[in-house]
Amino acid sequence: MADIQLANLVDMDSPQAVLDEAIKIIGLFPQKTKPQRIRSAFTQTVSLYNGRWKDVSRCNTDYHNLKHVTDCFLAMVRLLHGAAVSGIRFSFYQICQGLVSALLHDVGYLQHKEDTLGTGAKFTTSHVRRGMDFVQRHFAAFGLEQADVHACMTMIHCTDLGADLSAIPFPDQATQRLGKMLATADILAQMADRTYLEKLLLLYFELDEACVDDYVDELDLLRRAEDFYLQMTDRFELRLDAFNRLMIHHFQARWDIDQDLYQRSIRKQQKYLQAILQQDSDDPRCWLRRSRIVEMVRSRYN
């Protein structure tokens, strides 16, 4: 068990590997499924983020990028599988709504091609609303029907950390559950990423471009990430109906692993963050060495 890590199960840097694993998991669902619908929506999303749409520019945000989208998508598939294993049932059409919503939950960061000012990070505070509007305009390109739009919009709304979930007009209980599962997948995908601590430095500069002045600098964000871990633990329990607990059922059924590898990864990074922040004589960035992200940040922003 000590050698089993979340990042080693699937090559998360490969959208194709993520899609292949997702389709394999969907094949384990008790519902009759049409995986081609999921493949098509996923392929369309990759095309969108890579700038192959006529009116939308390639994604140019470093934190909220295509990899985060595919991470969130796979986390959502895994939660849905965990739900199915534990007896929570959704129809295939509801599953499609939830997975397309996962693919499009951050599409509000993308810029129109005529917009050449800055990056999509400037939409940080409005990206959820922009994403909901995108679904309303382009639902058919992702295999959705007009009747699916309202449900998908409410699910995406759930990913807004500042939203009052009790005030969101869900059309039914299943949509409410899926929305909270998507909000859970969004957080898990970020915080369990093996380069999460490094990527927090990139997140700071996205927030800075959006004029979100909650942090003095990237080191301030890094230090205050300790509190964020606690806040998200409370959010899972108090706001999101503890759907993160479904993840262990997935790992047991899919991999015969009796452990939630997302939670394991998050705890390891939390402990590592605590350790490097206690190195008073050192810049904690010196201890963040994965994927050469720190070097990229220094060359681009300093």
CSV table of C-alpha atoms in Angstrom, one decimal:
chain,number,residue,atom,x,y,z
A,1,MET,CA,0.0,0.0,0.0
A,2,ALA,CA,2.9,2.4,0.7
A,3,ASP,CA,3.9,2.3,-3.0
A,4,ILE,CA,0.4,2.9,-4.4
A,5,GLN,CA,-0.2,6.5,-5.3
A,6,LEU,CA,-3.1,8.2,-7.0
A,7,ALA,CA,-0.8,9.7,-9.7
A,8,ASN,CA,0.5,6.2,-10.6
A,9,LEU,CA,-2.8,4.7,-11.6
A,10,VAL,CA,-3.4,6.8,-14.7
A,11,ASP,CA,-1.1,9.1,-16.7
A,12,MET,CA,-2.9,12.3,-15.8
A,13,ASP,CA,-0.9,14.3,-18.2
A,14,SER,CA,-2.5,12.4,-21.1
A,15,PRO,CA,-6.1,13.4,-21.9
A,16,GLN,CA,-6.4,10.1,-23.9
A,17,ALA,CA,-5.3,8.1,-20.9
A,18,VAL,CA,-7.8,9.9,-18.7
A,19,LEU,CA,-10.6,9.3,-21.2
A,20,ASP,CA,-9.7,5.6,-21.6
A,21,GLU,CA,-9.9,5.1,-17.8
A,22,ALA,CA,-13.2,7.0,-17.6
A,23,ILE,CA,-14.8,4.8,-20.3
A,24,LYS,CA,-13.5,1.7,-18.5
A,25,ILE,CA,-15.1,2.9,-15.2
A,26,ILE,CA,-18.3,3.9,-17.0
A,27,GLY,CA,-18.5,0.3,-18.3
A,28,LEU,CA,-18.7,-0.9,-14.7
A,29,PHE,CA,-21.9,1.1,-14.0
A,30,PRO,CA,-25.0,-0.9,-13.6
A,31,GLN,CA,-26.9,1.5,-15.9
A,32,LYS,CA,-27.0,0.9,-19.6
A,33,THR,CA,-24.6,3.4,-21.0
A,34,LYS,CA,-23.6,4.9,-24.4
A,35,PRO,CA,-19.9,5.7,-23.9
A,36,GLN,CA,-19.7,7.4,-27.4
A,37,ARG,CA,-21.6,10.4,-26.0
A,38,ILE,CA,-19.0,10.8,-23.3
A,39,ARG,CA,-16.2,10.4,-25.8
A,40,SER,CA,-17.6,13.0,-28.1
A,41,ALA,CA,-18.1,15.6,-25.3
A,42,PHE,CA,-14.6,14.9,-24.0
A,43,THR,CA,-13.0,15.2,-27.4
A,44,GLN,CA,-15.0,18.5,-28.1
A,45,THR,CA,-13.7,19.9,-24.8
A,46,VAL,CA,-10.1,19.1,-25.6
A,47,SER,CA,-10.6,20.7,-29.0
A,48,LEU,CA,-12.0,23.8,-27.3
A,49,TYR,CA,-9.2,24.2,-24.8
A,50,ASN,CA,-6.6,23.7,-27.5
A,51,GLY,CA,-8.0,26.6,-29.4
A,52,ARG,CA,-9.6,24.7,-32.3
A,53,TRP,CA,-12.9,26.5,-32.0
A,54,LYS,CA,-13.5,29.4,-34.4
A,55,ASP,CA,-14.3,32.1,-31.9
A,56,VAL,CA,-12.6,30.9,-28.7
A,57,SER,CA,-8.9,31.2,-28.0
A,58,ARG,CA,-6.7,28.5,-26.6
A,59,CYS,CA,-6.7,28.2,-22.8
A,60,ASN,CA,-3.9,30.5,-21.5
A,61,THR,CA,-4.4,30.1,-17.7
A,62,ASP,CA,-1.7,28.0,-16.0
A,63,TYR,CA,-3.7,26.8,-13.0
A,64,HIS,CA,-7.2,26.5,-14.4
A,65,ASN,CA,-6.1,24.6,-17.5
A,66,LEU,CA,-7.0,21.6,-19.5
A,67,LYS,CA,-5.3,19.2,-17.1
A,68,HIS,CA,-7.4,20.5,-14.2
A,69,VAL,CA,-10.5,19.9,-16.3
A,70,THR,CA,-9.5,16.3,-17.1
A,71,ASP,CA,-8.5,15.8,-13.5
A,72,CYS,CA,-11.9,17.0,-12.4
A,73,PHE,CA,-13.7,14.9,-15.0
A,74,LEU,CA,-12.0,11.7,-13.9
A,75,ALA,CA,-12.7,12.5,-10.2
A,76,MET,CA,-16.4,13.0,-11.1
A,77,VAL,CA,-16.4,9.6,-12.9
A,78,ARG,CA,-14.9,8.0,-9.9
A,79,LEU,CA,-17.4,9.6,-7.5
A,80,LEU,CA,-20.3,8.5,-9.7
A,81,HIS,CA,-18.9,4.9,-9.7
A,82,GLY,CA,-18.5,5.1,-5.9
A,83,ALA,CA,-22.1,6.2,-5.8
A,84,ALA,CA,-23.3,3.3,-7.9
A,85,VAL,CA,-21.3,0.8,-5.9
A,86,SER,CA,-22.9,2.2,-2.7
A,87,GLY,CA,-26.4,2.1,-4.0
A,88,ILE,CA,-27.0,5.7,-5.2
A,89,ARG,CA,-28.5,5.5,-8.7
A,90,PHE,CA,-28.6,8.0,-11.5
A,91,SER,CA,-30.0,7.5,-15.0
A,92,PHE,CA,-27.5,7.5,-17.8
A,93,TYR,CA,-28.9,10.9,-19.0
A,94,GLN,CA,-28.2,12.3,-15.5
A,95,ILE,CA,-24.7,10.9,-15.6
A,96,CYS,CA,-24.1,12.6,-18.9
A,97,GLN,CA,-25.3,15.9,-17.5
A,98,GLY,CA,-22.9,15.5,-14.6
A,99,LEU,CA,-19.9,14.6,-16.7
A,100,VAL,CA,-20.5,17.3,-19.3
A,101,SER,CA,-20.8,19.8,-16.5
A,102,ALA,CA,-17.5,18.6,-15.1
A,103,LEU,CA,-15.9,19.1,-18.6
A,104,LEU,CA,-17.3,22.6,-18.9
A,105,HIS,CA,-17.2,23.9,-15.3
A,106,ASP,CA,-14.2,26.2,-15.9
A,107,VAL,CA,-14.9,27.1,-19.5
A,108,GLY,CA,-15.6,30.6,-18.3
A,109,TYR,CA,-11.8,31.2,-18.1
A,110,LEU,CA,-11.5,31.0,-21.9
A,111,GLN,CA,-11.3,34.2,-24.0
A,112,HIS,CA,-13.0,35.1,-27.2
A,113,LYS,CA,-10.5,35.4,-30.0
A,114,GLU,CA,-11.1,39.2,-30.4
A,115,ASP,CA,-10.2,39.6,-26.7
A,116,THR,CA,-6.4,40.0,-26.7
A,117,LEU,CA,-6.1,41.8,-23.4
A,118,GLY,CA,-4.4,39.8,-20.6
A,119,THR,CA,-5.4,36.2,-20.0
A,120,GLY,CA,-8.5,34.4,-19.1
A,121,ALA,CA,-7.5,34.8,-15.4
A,122,LYS,CA,-9.1,38.2,-15.5
A,123,PHE,CA,-12.4,36.4,-15.4
A,124,THR,CA,-11.7,34.7,-12.1
A,125,THR,CA,-14.6,36.3,-10.2
A,126,SER,CA,-17.0,35.8,-13.1
A,127,HIS,CA,-15.9,32.5,-14.7
A,128,VAL,CA,-18.7,30.5,-13.1
A,129,ARG,CA,-21.4,32.7,-14.6
A,130,ARG,CA,-19.6,32.8,-17.9
A,131,GLY,CA,-19.4,29.0,-17.9
A,132,MET,CA,-23.1,28.7,-17.3
A,133,ASP,CA,-23.8,31.1,-20.2
A,134,PHE,CA,-21.5,29.1,-22.4
A,135,VAL,CA,-23.5,25.9,-21.7
A,136,GLN,CA,-26.7,27.8,-22.5
A,137,ARG,CA,-25.3,28.8,-25.9
A,138,HIS,CA,-23.3,25.7,-26.9
A,139,PHE,CA,-25.1,22.7,-25.2
A,140,ALA,CA,-25.7,20.9,-28.5
A,141,ALA,CA,-22.0,20.7,-29.3
A,142,PHE,CA,-21.5,18.5,-26.2
A,143,GLY,CA,-24.4,16.1,-26.8
A,144,LEU,CA,-26.9,17.9,-24.6
A,145,GLU,CA,-30.5,18.7,-25.2
A,146,GLN,CA,-32.2,21.9,-24.4
A,147,ALA,CA,-33.9,20.2,-21.5
A,148,ASP,CA,-30.5,19.4,-20.0
A,149,VAL,CA,-29.3,23.0,-19.8
A,150,HIS,CA,-30.9,24.2,-16.6
A,151,ALA,CA,-29.6,21.1,-14.7
A,152,CYS,CA,-26.0,21.6,-16.0
A,153,MET,CA,-26.0,25.3,-15.2
A,154,THR,CA,-27.0,24.6,-11.6
A,155,MET,CA,-24.3,21.9,-11.3
A,156,ILE,CA,-21.6,24.4,-12.6
A,157,HIS,CA,-23.0,27.0,-10.1
A,158,CYS,CA,-22.1,24.6,-7.3
A,159,THR,CA,-18.4,24.9,-8.1
A,160,ASP,CA,-18.5,28.6,-7.0
A,161,LEU,CA,-16.9,28.6,-3.5
A,162,GLY,CA,-18.9,31.7,-2.6
A,163,ALA,CA,-22.3,30.4,-3.7
A,164,ASP,CA,-25.1,29.8,-1.3
A,165,LEU,CA,-25.9,26.2,-2.3
A,166,SER,CA,-29.3,26.4,-0.5
A,167,ALA,CA,-30.3,29.2,-2.9
A,168,ILE,CA,-29.5,27.4,-6.1
A,169,PRO,CA,-32.8,26.4,-8.0
A,170,PHE,CA,-32.1,22.7,-8.6
A,171,PRO,CA,-34.8,21.1,-10.7
A,172,ASP,CA,-34.7,17.9,-8.6
A,173,GLN,CA,-32.8,16.1,-5.9
A,174,ALA,CA,-30.7,14.1,-8.3
A,175,THR,CA,-29.4,17.3,-9.9
A,176,GLN,CA,-28.7,18.7,-6.4
A,177,ARG,CA,-26.7,15.6,-5.6
A,178,LEU,CA,-24.8,15.8,-8.9
A,179,GLY,CA,-24.0,19.4,-8.3
A,180,LYS,CA,-22.5,18.7,-4.9
A,181,MET,CA,-20.6,15.8,-6.3
A,182,LEU,CA,-19.2,18.1,-9.0
A,183,ALA,CA,-18.2,20.7,-6.4
A,184,THR,CA,-16.5,17.8,-4.5
A,185,ALA,CA,-14.7,16.5,-7.6
A,186,ASP,CA,-13.5,20.0,-8.4
A,187,ILE,CA,-11.8,20.4,-5.0
A,188,LEU,CA,-10.4,16.9,-4.8
A,189,ALA,CA,-8.9,17.2,-8.3
A,190,GLN,CA,-7.0,20.3,-7.4
A,191,MET,CA,-5.8,19.3,-3.9
A,192,ALA,CA,-4.9,15.7,-4.7
A,193,ASP,CA,-2.8,16.8,-7.8
A,194,ARG,CA,0.8,15.8,-7.0
A,195,THR,CA,1.9,19.3,-8.1
A,196,TYR,CA,-0.8,21.1,-6.1
A,197,LEU,CA,1.6,23.0,-3.8
A,198,GLU,CA,3.7,24.1,-6.8
A,199,LYS,CA,0.6,25.2,-8.7
A,200,LEU,CA,-0.6,27.4,-5.9
A,201,LEU,CA,2.1,29.8,-7.0
A,202,LEU,CA,0.5,29.9,-10.4
A,203,LEU,CA,-2.9,30.4,-8.8
A,204,TYR,CA,-1.6,33.5,-7.1
A,205,PHE,CA,-0.8,35.2,-10.4
A,206,GLU,CA,-4.3,34.3,-11.8
A,207,LEU,CA,-5.8,36.0,-8.7
A,208,ASP,CA,-3.5,38.9,-9.1
A,209,GLU,CA,-4.5,39.5,-12.7
A,210,ALA,CA,-8.2,39.4,-11.6
A,211,CYS,CA,-7.4,42.0,-8.9
A,212,VAL,CA,-8.4,39.6,-6.2
A,213,ASP,CA,-6.3,41.2,-3.4
A,214,ASP,CA,-6.7,38.5,-0.7
A,215,TYR,CA,-3.0,37.7,-0.7
A,216,VAL,CA,0.1,39.8,-0.4
A,217,ASP,CA,2.1,37.5,-2.7
A,218,GLU,CA,2.5,33.9,-3.8
A,219,LEU,CA,4.2,33.0,-0.5
A,220,ASP,CA,1.3,34.5,1.5
A,221,LEU,CA,-1.1,32.2,-0.5
A,222,LEU,CA,1.2,29.2,0.2
A,223,ARG,CA,1.3,29.9,3.9
A,224,ARG,CA,-2.5,30.4,4.1
A,225,ALA,CA,-3.1,27.2,2.3
A,226,GLU,CA,-2.9,25.4,5.7
A,227,ASP,CA,-6.2,27.1,6.6
A,228,PHE,CA,-7.7,26.2,3.2
A,229,TYR,CA,-7.2,22.5,3.9
A,230,LEU,CA,-9.3,22.9,7.1
A,231,GLN,CA,-11.9,25.0,5.3
A,232,MET,CA,-12.4,22.4,2.5
A,233,THR,CA,-12.7,19.6,5.1
A,234,ASP,CA,-15.6,21.6,6.7
A,235,ARG,CA,-17.0,22.3,3.2
A,236,PHE,CA,-17.1,18.6,2.4
A,237,GLU,CA,-18.9,17.8,5.6
A,238,LEU,CA,-21.2,20.8,6.1
A,239,ARG,CA,-22.0,21.9,2.5
A,240,LEU,CA,-21.4,19.0,0.2
A,241,ASP,CA,-23.1,16.2,2.0
A,242,ALA,CA,-19.8,14.3,2.5
A,243,PHE,CA,-19.9,12.9,-1.0
A,244,ASN,CA,-16.1,12.6,-0.9
A,245,ARG,CA,-16.6,9.5,1.2
A,246,LEU,CA,-17.9,7.8,-1.9
A,247,MET,CA,-14.4,7.7,-3.4
A,248,ILE,CA,-13.2,4.7,-1.3
A,249,HIS,CA,-16.0,2.6,-2.8
A,250,HIS,CA,-14.6,3.3,-6.2
A,251,PHE,CA,-11.0,2.3,-5.3
A,252,GLN,CA,-12.2,-0.9,-3.6
A,253,ALA,CA,-14.3,-1.9,-6.7
A,254,ARG,CA,-12.0,-0.8,-9.5
A,255,TRP,CA,-8.6,-1.4,-8.0
A,256,ASP,CA,-9.1,-3.6,-5.0
A,257,ILE,CA,-7.5,-0.8,-2.9
A,258,ASP,CA,-9.1,-0.4,0.6
A,259,GLN,CA,-8.2,3.3,0.8
A,260,ASP,CA,-9.3,6.7,-0.6
A,261,LEU,CA,-6.2,7.7,-2.6
A,262,TYR,CA,-7.4,11.2,-3.0
A,263,GLN,CA,-7.6,11.8,0.7
A,264,ARG,CA,-4.2,10.0,1.1
A,265,SER,CA,-2.6,12.4,-1.4
A,266,ILE,CA,-4.2,15.4,0.2
A,267,ARG,CA,-3.0,14.5,3.6
A,268,LYS,CA,0.6,13.8,2.4
A,269,GLN,CA,0.8,17.2,0.7
A,270,GLN,CA,-0.8,18.9,3.8
A,271,LYS,CA,2.0,17.4,6.0
A,272,TYR,CA,4.7,18.4,3.5
A,273,LEU,CA,3.4,21.9,3.4
A,274,GLN,CA,3.5,22.1,7.2
A,275,ALA,CA,7.0,20.8,7.2
A,276,ILE,CA,8.4,23.3,4.7
A,277,LEU,CA,6.6,26.2,6.3
A,278,GLN,CA,8.5,25.4,9.5
A,279,GLN,CA,11.9,25.9,7.8
A,280,ASP,CA,12.2,29.5,9.0
A,281,SER,CA,15.6,30.1,7.4
A,282,ASP,CA,14.5,29.0,4.0
A,283,ASP,CA,12.2,30.1,1.3
A,284,PRO,CA,9.6,27.4,1.2
A,285,ARG,CA,9.6,27.5,-2.6
A,286,CYS,CA,13.0,25.9,-2.5
A,287,TRP,CA,11.4,22.7,-1.3
A,288,LEU,CA,8.9,22.6,-4.2
A,289,ARG,CA,10.7,20.8,-7.0
A,290,ARG,CA,8.0,19.0,-9.0
A,291,SER,CA,7.6,19.5,-12.8
A,292,ARG,CA,10.0,22.6,-12.6
A,293,ILE,CA,6.9,24.8,-11.9
A,294,VAL,CA,8.8,27.0,-9.5
A,295,GLU,CA,11.5,27.7,-12.1
A,296,MET,CA,8.8,28.6,-14.7
A,297,VAL,CA,7.1,30.9,-12.2
A,298,ARG,CA,10.4,32.7,-11.5
A,299,SER,CA,11.3,33.2,-15.1
A,300,ARG,CA,7.8,34.4,-16.1
A,301,TYR,CA,6.8,36.6,-13.3
A,302,ASN,CA,9.9,37.7,-11.4
